[in-house]
PDB file of C-alpha atoms in Angstrom:
ATOM      1  CA  MET U   1       0.302  -0.233  -0.173  1.00 44.00           C
ATOM      2  CA  ASN U   2       1.050   3.937  -0.584  1.00 44.00           C
ATOM      3  CA  LYS U   3       1.429   4.439   2.665  1.00 43.00           C
ATOM      4  CA  ALA U   4       3.890   7.765   3.177  1.00 43.00           C
ATOM      5  CA  GLY U   5       7.278   7.163   5.064  1.00 36.00           C
ATOM      6  CA  ASN U   6       7.721  10.194   7.364  1.00 35.00           C
ATOM      7  CA  GLN U   7       4.284   9.711   9.256  1.00 39.00           C
ATOM      8  CA  LYS U   8       3.922   6.907  11.947  1.00 40.00           C
ATOM      9  CA  THR U   9       0.609   5.513  12.239  1.00 35.00           C
ATOM     10  CA  SER U  10       0.235   6.011  15.621  1.00 41.00           C
ATOM     11  CA  ASN U  11      -0.316  10.024  14.818  1.00 65.00           C
ATOM     12  CA  LYS U  12      -3.343  10.625  16.966  1.00 76.00           C
ATOM     13  CA  ILE U  13      -4.813  14.144  15.780  1.00 90.00           C
ATOM     14  CA  THR U  14      -7.395  14.410  12.762  1.00 91.00           C
ATOM     15  CA  GLU U  15      -5.710  17.304  11.097  1.00 89.00           C
ATOM     16  CA  SER U  16      -2.304  15.197  10.769  1.00 91.00           C
ATOM     17  CA  PRO U  17      -1.246  14.666   7.388  1.00 93.00           C
ATOM     18  CA  SER U  18      -2.696  11.321   5.975  1.00 94.00           C
ATOM     19  CA  ASN U  19      -0.788   8.129   6.001  1.00 93.00           C
ATOM     20  CA  PHE U  20      -0.528   7.441   2.628  1.00 95.00           C
ATOM     21  CA  SER U  21       0.407   9.737  -0.190  1.00 93.00           C
ATOM     22  CA  ASN U  22      -0.151  10.181  -3.910  1.00 96.00           C
ATOM     23  CA  LEU U  23      -3.530   9.308  -3.311  1.00 97.00           C
ATOM     24  CA  GLU U  24      -4.349  10.780  -7.294  1.00 97.00           C
ATOM     25  CA  LYS U  25      -1.527   7.867  -8.390  1.00 97.00           C
ATOM     26  CA  MET U  26      -3.694   5.169  -7.229  1.00 97.00           C
ATOM     27  CA  SER U  27      -5.497   3.127  -8.208  1.00 98.00           C
ATOM     28  CA  VAL U  28      -9.860   2.486  -7.274  1.00 98.00           C
ATOM     29  CA  ASN U  29      -8.847  -0.597  -6.065  1.00 98.00           C
ATOM     30  CA  GLU U  30      -6.265   0.498  -3.325  1.00 97.00           C
ATOM     31  CA  LEU U  31      -8.080   3.884  -2.273  1.00 98.00           C
ATOM     32  CA  LEU U  32     -10.592   1.766  -1.994  1.00 98.00           C
ATOM     33  CA  ILE U  33      -8.890  -0.793   0.275  1.00 97.00           C
ATOM     34  CA  GLY U  34      -7.368   1.768   2.083  1.00 97.00           C
ATOM     35  CA  ILE U  35     -10.403   4.469   2.811  1.00 97.00           C
ATOM     36  CA  ASN U  36     -11.189   0.630   4.272  1.00 97.00           C
ATOM     37  CA  GLN U  37      -8.329  -0.081   6.128  1.00 96.00           C
ATOM     38  CA  GLU U  38      -8.004   3.404   8.094  1.00 96.00           C
ATOM     39  CA  ASP U  39     -12.113   2.297   8.763  1.00 96.00           C
ATOM     40  CA  GLY U  40     -11.182  -0.620  10.808  1.00 95.00           C
ATOM     41  CA  GLN U  41      -9.406   1.217  13.192  1.00 94.00           C
ATOM     42  CA  VAL U  42     -12.581   3.521  14.364  1.00 97.00           C
ATOM     43  CA  HIS U  43     -14.747   0.859  16.371  1.00 96.00           C
ATOM     44  CA  LEU U  44     -11.550   0.141  18.108  1.00 97.00           C
ATOM     45  CA  ALA U  45     -10.976   3.564  18.958  1.00 97.00           C
ATOM     46  CA  VAL U  46     -15.296   3.900  19.798  1.00 98.00           C
ATOM     47  CA  ASN U  47     -15.078   0.613  22.207  1.00 98.00           C
ATOM     48  CA  ARG U  48     -12.053   2.512  24.588  1.00 98.00           C
ATOM     49  CA  ALA U  49     -14.538   5.103  24.622  1.00 98.00           C
ATOM     50  CA  ILE U  50     -17.165   2.846  26.155  1.00 98.00           C
ATOM     51  CA  PRO U  51     -16.929   4.263  29.834  1.00 98.00           C
ATOM     52  CA  GLU U  52     -17.063   7.600  29.324  1.00 98.00           C
ATOM     53  CA  ILE U  53     -20.397   6.490  26.869  1.00 98.00           C
ATOM     54  CA  GLU U  54     -21.958   4.713  29.541  1.00 98.00           C
ATOM     55  CA  LYS U  55     -21.476   7.045  32.220  1.00 98.00           C
ATOM     56  CA  PHE U  56     -23.429   9.510  29.616  1.00 98.00           C
ATOM     57  CA  VAL U  57     -26.131   7.173  29.300  1.00 98.00           C
ATOM     58  CA  SER U  58     -26.529   6.324  32.704  1.00 98.00           C
ATOM     59  CA  LEU U  59     -27.002  10.110  34.163  1.00 98.00           C
ATOM     60  CA  LEU U  60     -28.931  11.023  30.890  1.00 98.00           C
ATOM     61  CA  VAL U  61     -31.675   8.218  30.834  1.00 98.00           C
ATOM     62  CA  ASP U  62     -33.073   9.547  34.865  1.00 97.00           C
ATOM     63  CA  ARG U  63     -32.831  13.595  33.315  1.00 98.00           C
ATOM     64  CA  VAL U  64     -34.893  12.122  30.318  1.00 98.00           C
ATOM     65  CA  LYS U  65     -37.201  10.752  32.408  1.00 97.00           C
ATOM     66  CA  ALA U  66     -37.356  13.285  35.013  1.00 97.00           C
ATOM     67  CA  GLY U  67     -38.420  15.696  31.590  1.00 97.00           C
ATOM     68  CA  GLY U  68     -35.121  16.651  30.388  1.00 97.00           C
ATOM     69  CA  ARG U  69     -34.304  16.845  27.112  1.00 98.00           C
ATOM     70  CA  LEU U  70     -30.845  16.355  24.734  1.00 98.00           C
ATOM     71  CA  PHE U  71     -29.692  18.837  23.108  1.00 98.00           C
ATOM     72  CA  TYR U  72     -26.961  17.828  20.278  1.00 98.00           C
ATOM     73  CA  ILE U  73     -24.535  21.150  19.263  1.00 98.00           C
ATOM     74  CA  GLY U  74     -22.061  20.756  16.028  1.00 97.00           C
ATOM     75  CA  ALA U  75     -20.976  22.674  13.000  1.00 97.00           C
ATOM     76  CA  GLY U  76     -20.525  21.194   9.502  1.00 95.00           C
ATOM     77  CA  THR U  77     -20.180  16.827   9.637  1.00 96.00           C
ATOM     78  CA  SER U  78     -21.204  17.109  12.966  1.00 97.00           C
ATOM     79  CA  GLY U  79     -23.604  18.812  13.422  1.00 97.00           C
ATOM     80  CA  ARG U  80     -24.953  16.643  10.221  1.00 97.00           C
ATOM     81  CA  LEU U  81     -24.414  13.539  12.238  1.00 98.00           C
ATOM     82  CA  GLY U  82     -26.526  15.009  15.458  1.00 98.00           C
ATOM     83  CA  VAL U  83     -29.958  16.178  12.937  1.00 98.00           C
ATOM     84  CA  LEU U  84     -29.501  12.666  11.358  1.00 98.00           C
ATOM     85  CA  ASP U  85     -29.470  11.522  14.629  1.00 98.00           C
ATOM     86  CA  ALA U  86     -31.689  13.293  16.585  1.00 98.00           C
ATOM     87  CA  SER U  87     -34.972  13.475  13.332  1.00 97.00           C
ATOM     88  CA  GLU U  88     -34.215   9.604  12.615  1.00 96.00           C
ATOM     89  CA  LEU U  89     -35.675   8.898  16.089  1.00 96.00           C
ATOM     90  CA  PRO U  90     -39.816  10.217  15.757  1.00 95.00           C
ATOM     91  CA  PRO U  91     -40.369   7.259  13.170  1.00 93.00           C
ATOM     92  CA  THR U  92     -38.482   4.711  15.139  1.00 93.00           C
ATOM     93  CA  PHE U  93     -39.403   4.426  17.944  1.00 94.00           C
ATOM     94  CA  GLY U  94     -42.325   6.893  18.051  1.00 92.00           C
ATOM     95  CA  VAL U  95     -41.375   9.040  20.403  1.00 94.00           C
ATOM     96  CA  PRO U  96     -41.850  13.438  20.091  1.00 94.00           C
ATOM     97  CA  ASP U  97     -39.172  15.829  17.973  1.00 94.00           C
ATOM     98  CA  ASN U  98     -38.629  17.882  21.575  1.00 95.00           C
ATOM     99  CA  ILE U  99     -37.324  14.581  23.472  1.00 97.00           C
ATOM    100  CA  VAL U 100     -33.100  14.698  21.165  1.00 98.00           C
ATOM    101  CA  ILE U 101     -32.797  18.035  19.610  1.00 98.00           C
ATOM    102  CA  GLY U 102     -30.081  18.657  16.664  1.00 98.00           C
ATOM    103  CA  LEU U 103     -29.074  22.055  16.280  1.00 98.00           C
ATOM    104  CA  ILE U 104     -25.929  23.086  13.982  1.00 97.00           C
ATOM    105  CA  ALA U 105     -24.102  26.310  13.173  1.00 96.00           C
ATOM    106  CA  GLY U 106     -25.701  28.184  10.519  1.00 96.00           C
ATOM    107  CA  GLY U 107     -29.545  26.894  10.710  1.00 95.00           C
ATOM    108  CA  GLU U 108     -30.765  24.211   7.790  1.00 93.00           C
ATOM    109  CA  LYS U 109     -29.495  26.240   5.324  1.00 94.00           C
ATOM    110  CA  ALA U 110     -25.717  24.517   6.815  1.00 94.00           C
ATOM    111  CA  LEU U 111     -27.816  21.076   6.887  1.00 93.00           C
ATOM    112  CA  ARG U 112     -27.086  21.346   2.428  1.00 92.00           C
ATOM    113  CA  ASN U 113     -24.558  24.253   2.091  1.00 90.00           C
ATOM    114  CA  ALA U 114     -21.701  25.313   3.766  1.00 86.00           C
ATOM    115  CA  VAL U 115     -22.448  28.549   5.864  1.00 88.00           C
ATOM    116  CA  GLU U 116     -19.899  30.982   6.323  1.00 80.00           C
ATOM    117  CA  SER U 117     -18.289  31.164   9.586  1.00 87.00           C
ATOM    118  CA  ALA U 118     -21.739  30.194  11.343  1.00 91.00           C
ATOM    119  CA  GLU U 119     -19.390  27.653  13.594  1.00 95.00           C
ATOM    120  CA  ASP U 120     -17.512  30.754  14.291  1.00 94.00           C
ATOM    121  CA  ASP U 121     -19.980  32.209  16.828  1.00 94.00           C
ATOM    122  CA  TRP U 122     -19.200  31.327  20.457  1.00 95.00           C
ATOM    123  CA  ASN U 123     -22.364  32.922  21.714  1.00 96.00           C
ATOM    124  CA  LYS U 124     -25.299  30.910  19.123  1.00 97.00           C
ATOM    125  CA  ALA U 125     -25.491  27.826  20.225  1.00 97.00           C
ATOM    126  CA  TRP U 126     -26.637  28.730  24.118  1.00 98.00           C
ATOM    127  CA  GLU U 127     -29.045  30.921  22.371  1.00 97.00           C
ATOM    128  CA  GLU U 128     -30.212  28.692  19.890  1.00 97.00           C
ATOM    129  CA  ILE U 129     -30.448  26.195  22.882  1.00 97.00           C
ATOM    130  CA  GLN U 130     -32.766  29.411  25.323  1.00 96.00           C
ATOM    131  CA  GLU U 131     -35.236  29.196  21.902  1.00 96.00           C
ATOM    132  CA  HIS U 132     -36.537  25.881  23.340  1.00 95.00           C
ATOM    133  CA  GLY U 133     -37.149  27.166  26.789  1.00 92.00           C
ATOM    134  CA  PHE U 134     -34.174  24.923  28.856  1.00 89.00           C
ATOM    135  CA  ASN U 135     -35.002  23.514  31.878  1.00 94.00           C
ATOM    136  CA  GLN U 136     -32.403  22.041  34.534  1.00 95.00           C
ATOM    137  CA  ASN U 137     -32.985  18.223  33.452  1.00 97.00           C
ATOM    138  CA  ASP U 138     -31.696  19.311  29.802  1.00 98.00           C
ATOM    139  CA  THR U 139     -28.656  18.219  28.563  1.00 98.00           C
ATOM    140  CA  VAL U 140     -25.921  19.631  26.296  1.00 98.00           C
ATOM    141  CA  LEU U 141     -23.729  17.415  23.497  1.00 98.00           C
ATOM    142  CA  GLY U 142     -21.137  18.811  21.629  1.00 98.00           C
ATOM    143  CA  ILE U 143     -20.082  17.618  18.533  1.00 98.00           C
ATOM    144  CA  ALA U 144     -17.210  18.560  17.182  1.00 97.00           C
ATOM    145  CA  ALA U 145     -14.114  15.799  15.499  1.00 96.00           C
ATOM    146  CA  SER U 146     -11.383  18.871  16.071  1.00 94.00           C
ATOM    147  CA  GLY U 147     -13.230  19.941  19.826  1.00 96.00           C
ATOM    148  CA  THR U 148     -11.886  23.718  18.767  1.00 95.00           C
ATOM    149  CA  THR U 149     -15.298  24.531  16.754  1.00 96.00           C
ATOM    150  CA  PRO U 150     -16.551  27.542  18.882  1.00 97.00           C
ATOM    151  CA  TYR U 151     -19.590  27.724  18.255  1.00 98.00           C
ATOM    152  CA  VAL U 152     -19.833  24.256  20.375  1.00 98.00           C
ATOM    153  CA  ILE U 153     -17.070  25.670  22.769  1.00 98.00           C
ATOM    154  CA  GLY U 154     -18.988  28.589  23.534  1.00 98.00           C
ATOM    155  CA  GLY U 155     -22.933  26.083  24.084  1.00 98.00           C
ATOM    156  CA  ILE U 156     -21.260  23.228  26.413  1.00 98.00           C
ATOM    157  CA  LYS U 157     -19.553  26.161  27.982  1.00 98.00           C
ATOM    158  CA  LYS U 158     -22.534  28.271  28.966  1.00 97.00           C
ATOM    159  CA  ALA U 159     -25.109  25.006  29.460  1.00 97.00           C
ATOM    160  CA  ARG U 160     -22.494  24.409  32.297  1.00 97.00           C
ATOM    161  CA  GLU U 161     -22.616  27.346  33.896  1.00 97.00           C
ATOM    162  CA  ASN U 162     -26.947  27.273  33.732  1.00 96.00           C
ATOM    163  CA  SER U 163     -26.538  23.917  35.873  1.00 95.00           C
ATOM    164  CA  LEU U 164     -26.516  21.647  32.730  1.00 97.00           C
ATOM    165  CA  LEU U 165     -25.465  18.773  32.420  1.00 98.00           C
ATOM    166  CA  THR U 166     -22.267  18.965  29.685  1.00 98.00           C
ATOM    167  CA  ALA U 167     -20.606  16.120  27.586  1.00 98.00           C
ATOM    168  CA  CYS U 168     -18.738  16.392  24.153  1.00 98.00           C
ATOM    169  CA  ILE U 169     -18.055  13.790  21.756  1.00 98.00           C
ATOM    170  CA  THR U 170     -14.468  14.697  20.290  1.00 98.00           C
ATOM    171  CA  CYS U 171     -11.698  12.814  18.024  1.00 97.00           C
ATOM    172  CA  ASN U 172      -9.021  14.568  19.292  1.00 96.00           C
ATOM    173  CA  PRO U 173      -6.834  14.162  22.654  1.00 94.00           C
ATOM    174  CA  GLU U 174      -6.905  16.385  25.536  1.00 92.00           C
ATOM    175  CA  ALA U 175      -8.960  19.017  22.680  1.00 95.00           C
ATOM    176  CA  PRO U 176      -9.834  22.741  24.058  1.00 96.00           C
ATOM    177  CA  VAL U 177     -13.936  21.507  24.120  1.00 97.00           C
ATOM    178  CA  SER U 178     -12.877  18.833  26.588  1.00 97.00           C
ATOM    179  CA  LYS U 179     -12.019  21.348  28.989  1.00 96.00           C
ATOM    180  CA  GLU U 180     -15.556  22.840  29.088  1.00 97.00           C
ATOM    181  CA  ALA U 181     -17.186  19.801  29.468  1.00 98.00           C
ATOM    182  CA  GLU U 182     -18.800  17.724  32.359  1.00 98.00           C
ATOM    183  CA  ILE U 183     -17.755  14.525  30.632  1.00 98.00           C
ATOM    184  CA  VAL U 184     -15.650  13.677  27.200  1.00 98.00           C
ATOM    185  CA  ILE U 185     -16.363  11.045  25.236  1.00 98.00           C
ATOM    186  CA  GLU U 186     -12.662  10.576  22.809  1.00 97.00           C
ATOM    187  CA  ALA U 187     -12.702   7.874  20.169  1.00 97.00           C
ATOM    188  CA  ILE U 188      -9.573   9.001  18.770  1.00 96.00           C
ATOM    189  CA  VAL U 189      -8.820   7.703  15.511  1.00 96.00           C
ATOM    190  CA  GLY U 190      -6.058   9.470  13.932  1.00 94.00           C
ATOM    191  CA  PRO U 191      -5.125  11.448  10.570  1.00 95.00           C
ATOM    192  CA  GLU U 192      -7.731  10.883   8.141  1.00 96.00           C
ATOM    193  CA  PHE U 193      -7.224   8.820   4.500  1.00 96.00           C
ATOM    194  CA  VAL U 194      -7.375  12.112   3.009  1.00 97.00           C
ATOM    195  CA  THR U 195      -5.653  14.743   6.174  1.00 96.00           C
ATOM    196  CA  GLY U 196      -7.901  16.733   7.396  1.00 94.00           C
ATOM    197  CA  SER U 197     -11.257  15.644   6.026  1.00 96.00           C
ATOM    198  CA  THR U 198     -12.867  15.098   9.594  1.00 95.00           C
ATOM    199  CA  ARG U 199     -15.879  13.466   7.650  1.00 96.00           C
ATOM    200  CA  LEU U 200     -14.121   9.564   7.195  1.00 97.00           C
ATOM    201  CA  LYS U 201     -13.453   8.653   9.989  1.00 97.00           C
ATOM    202  CA  ALA U 202     -14.173  11.100  12.322  1.00 97.00           C
ATOM    203  CA  GLY U 203     -17.281  11.541  11.341  1.00 98.00           C
ATOM    204  CA  THR U 204     -18.280   7.547  10.866  1.00 98.00           C
ATOM    205  CA  ALA U 205     -16.791   7.237  15.005  1.00 98.00           C
ATOM    206  CA  GLN U 206     -18.989   9.649  16.192  1.00 98.00           C
ATOM    207  CA  LYS U 207     -22.260   8.382  14.025  1.00 98.00           C
ATOM    208  CA  MET U 208     -21.528   5.229  15.940  1.00 98.00           C
ATOM    209  CA  ILE U 209     -21.346   7.066  19.122  1.00 98.00           C
ATOM    210  CA  LEU U 210     -25.021   8.550  18.618  1.00 98.00           C
ATOM    211  CA  ASN U 211     -26.475   5.246  17.885  1.00 98.00           C
ATOM    212  CA  MET U 212     -25.170   4.085  21.204  1.00 98.00           C
ATOM    213  CA  ILE U 213     -26.263   6.826  22.673  1.00 98.00           C
ATOM    214  CA  THR U 214     -29.394   6.997  21.803  1.00 98.00           C
ATOM    215  CA  THR U 215     -30.236   3.566  20.938  1.00 98.00           C
ATOM    216  CA  SER U 216     -29.348   3.093  24.696  1.00 98.00           C
ATOM    217  CA  LEU U 217     -31.782   5.481  25.537  1.00 98.00           C
ATOM    218  CA  MET U 218     -34.618   4.707  23.955  1.00 97.00           C
ATOM    219  CA  ILE U 219     -34.613   0.739  25.167  1.00 97.00           C
ATOM    220  CA  LYS U 220     -34.269   2.079  29.012  1.00 97.00           C
ATOM    221  CA  LEU U 221     -37.340   4.323  27.829  1.00 96.00           C
ATOM    222  CA  GLY U 222     -39.824   1.577  27.193  1.00 94.00           C
ATOM    223  CA  ARG U 223     -39.611   2.039  23.222  1.00 93.00           C
ATOM    224  CA  VAL U 224     -38.477  -1.252  22.058  1.00 93.00           C
ATOM    225  CA  GLN U 225     -39.843  -4.702  23.633  1.00 88.00           C
ATOM    226  CA  GLY U 226     -37.821  -7.879  23.819  1.00 90.00           C
ATOM    227  CA  ASN U 227     -35.572  -7.290  20.482  1.00 91.00           C
ATOM    228  CA  ARG U 228     -38.114  -4.777  18.303  1.00 88.00           C
ATOM    229  CA  MET U 229     -39.597  -1.383  17.567  1.00 86.00           C
ATOM    230  CA  VAL U 230     -42.649  -1.998  18.877  1.00 85.00           C
ATOM    231  CA  ASN U 231     -43.670   1.870  18.990  1.00 87.00           C
ATOM    232  CA  MET U 232     -42.266   3.179  15.840  1.00 88.00           C
ATOM    233  CA  GLN U 233     -44.445   5.407  13.263  1.00 87.00           C
ATOM    234  CA  LEU U 234     -46.391   3.324  10.485  1.00 89.00           C
ATOM    235  CA  THR U 235     -45.479   6.279   8.158  1.00 88.00           C
ATOM    236  CA  ASN U 236     -45.543   4.135   4.879  1.00 91.00           C
ATOM    237  CA  LYS U 237     -46.319   0.704   3.453  1.00 92.00           C
ATOM    238  CA  LYS U 238     -43.146  -1.405   4.625  1.00 92.00           C
ATOM    239  CA  LEU U 239     -43.200  -0.524   7.914  1.00 90.00           C
ATOM    240  CA  VAL U 240     -46.961  -1.758   8.181  1.00 92.00           C
ATOM    241  CA  GLU U 241     -46.011  -4.779   7.035  1.00 92.00           C
ATOM    242  CA  ARG U 242     -43.284  -4.867   9.922  1.00 91.00           C
ATOM    243  CA  GLY U 243     -45.462  -3.969  12.242  1.00 92.00           C
ATOM    244  CA  THR U 244     -48.256  -6.414  11.302  1.00 92.00           C
ATOM    245  CA  LYS U 245     -45.735  -9.614  11.281  1.00 92.00           C
ATOM    246  CA  MET U 246     -45.021  -8.367  14.822  1.00 91.00           C
ATOM    247  CA  ILE U 247     -48.206  -8.368  16.156  1.00 90.00           C
ATOM    248  CA  MET U 248     -48.905 -11.969  14.149  1.00 92.00           C
ATOM    249  CA  GLU U 249     -46.318 -13.776  15.136  1.00 89.00           C
ATOM    250  CA  GLU U 250     -47.078 -12.396  19.261  1.00 86.00           C
ATOM    251  CA  LEU U 251     -50.424 -12.995  19.302  1.00 89.00           C
ATOM    252  CA  LYS U 252     -50.917 -15.523  16.469  1.00 92.00           C
ATOM    253  CA  LEU U 253     -53.389 -13.680  14.548  1.00 89.00           C
ATOM    254  CA  GLU U 254     -54.503 -14.443  10.801  1.00 90.00           C
ATOM    255  CA  LYS U 255     -52.921 -11.505   8.827  1.00 92.00           C
ATOM    256  CA  GLU U 256     -55.578  -9.511   8.065  1.00 91.00           C
ATOM    257  CA  VAL U 257     -56.815  -9.344  11.458  1.00 91.00           C
ATOM    258  CA  ALA U 258     -53.175  -8.783  12.881  1.00 89.00           C
ATOM    259  CA  LYS U 259     -53.123  -5.658  10.398  1.00 90.00           C
ATOM    260  CA  SER U 260     -56.785  -3.847  11.566  1.00 91.00           C
ATOM    261  CA  LEU U 261     -56.091  -4.386  14.836  1.00 90.00           C
ATOM    262  CA  LEU U 262     -52.770  -2.543  14.111  1.00 89.00           C
ATOM    263  CA  LEU U 263     -54.019   0.138  11.935  1.00 92.00           C
ATOM    264  CA  LYS U 264     -56.738   0.677  14.522  1.00 90.00           C
ATOM    265  CA  HIS U 265     -54.517   0.894  17.326  1.00 91.00           C
ATOM    266  CA  GLY U 266     -51.361   3.117  15.444  1.00 88.00           C
ATOM    267  CA  SER U 267     -48.757   0.609  16.939  1.00 87.00           C
ATOM    268  CA  VAL U 268     -47.698  -2.964  17.344  1.00 90.00           C
ATOM    269  CA  LYS U 269     -47.676  -1.587  21.050  1.00 89.00           C
ATOM    270  CA  LYS U 270     -50.495  -0.666  21.524  1.00 90.00           C
ATOM    271  CA  ALA U 271     -51.934  -3.245  19.353  1.00 89.00           C
ATOM    272  CA  ILE U 272     -50.387  -5.634  21.335  1.00 88.00           C
ATOM    273  CA  GLU U 273     -51.691  -4.395  24.470  1.00 86.00           C
ATOM    274  CA  ALA U 274     -55.725  -4.008  23.552  1.00 89.00           C
ATOM    275  CA  TYR U 275     -55.734  -6.850  22.644  1.00 81.00           C
ATOM    276  CA  LYS U 276     -54.513  -8.811  25.303  1.00 79.00           C
TER     277      LYS U 276
END
């Protein structure tokens, strides 16, 4: 593999030069193998962060049960991942869309286009959190691969000053954001295949951690039964069919009876409870 001879694979900083050089001279096969090789480090980095993720989720569950919400704040790829994770929870688990709230520097426009200097505003994230009428059980999780984003650092700092639980996900050790957050989740994935492109390994690590946090949260909130999404929203034919099958298997009913029961009650869980 075409590795740069002057780089150490143990380098921890996401902005450090890639372990690979002359990418434009590689074949497609070499590029794909190289990217995949780098991605192999991600799950190991996330695994090392599990103790802090566990600490965070354990506190988060109690706070959400007490009426708190989880705010994600991030910019660029990190912000988009937060918004993505938050937006997937209502259809998957049937929870209101204000349980987990994703905020991105630059607002909705930034989901598709870069918004110049939006991430450099130290005060904006906290202003946006205040617009949602924060309460003392709320939690703020800053997502920043480099750990240097002013939008995230400022939001974490102000949230902590106002006695909210704060945490961060970063891919650099001892990053500035880590000095402000109470719980620091570090997924140290090292330099990217394309130097500084943290949409790659860092982005994958962040998405994995967000999946772990909210899936565990939803399970502990009772939104999963056994291993099934019994509270999912019936937003398309595929999900209606899936829900019907769950009811058929659980209650030993014929398909049409199960489907009728599902549509009447609006969720697998409600249908099963009503029948029993």
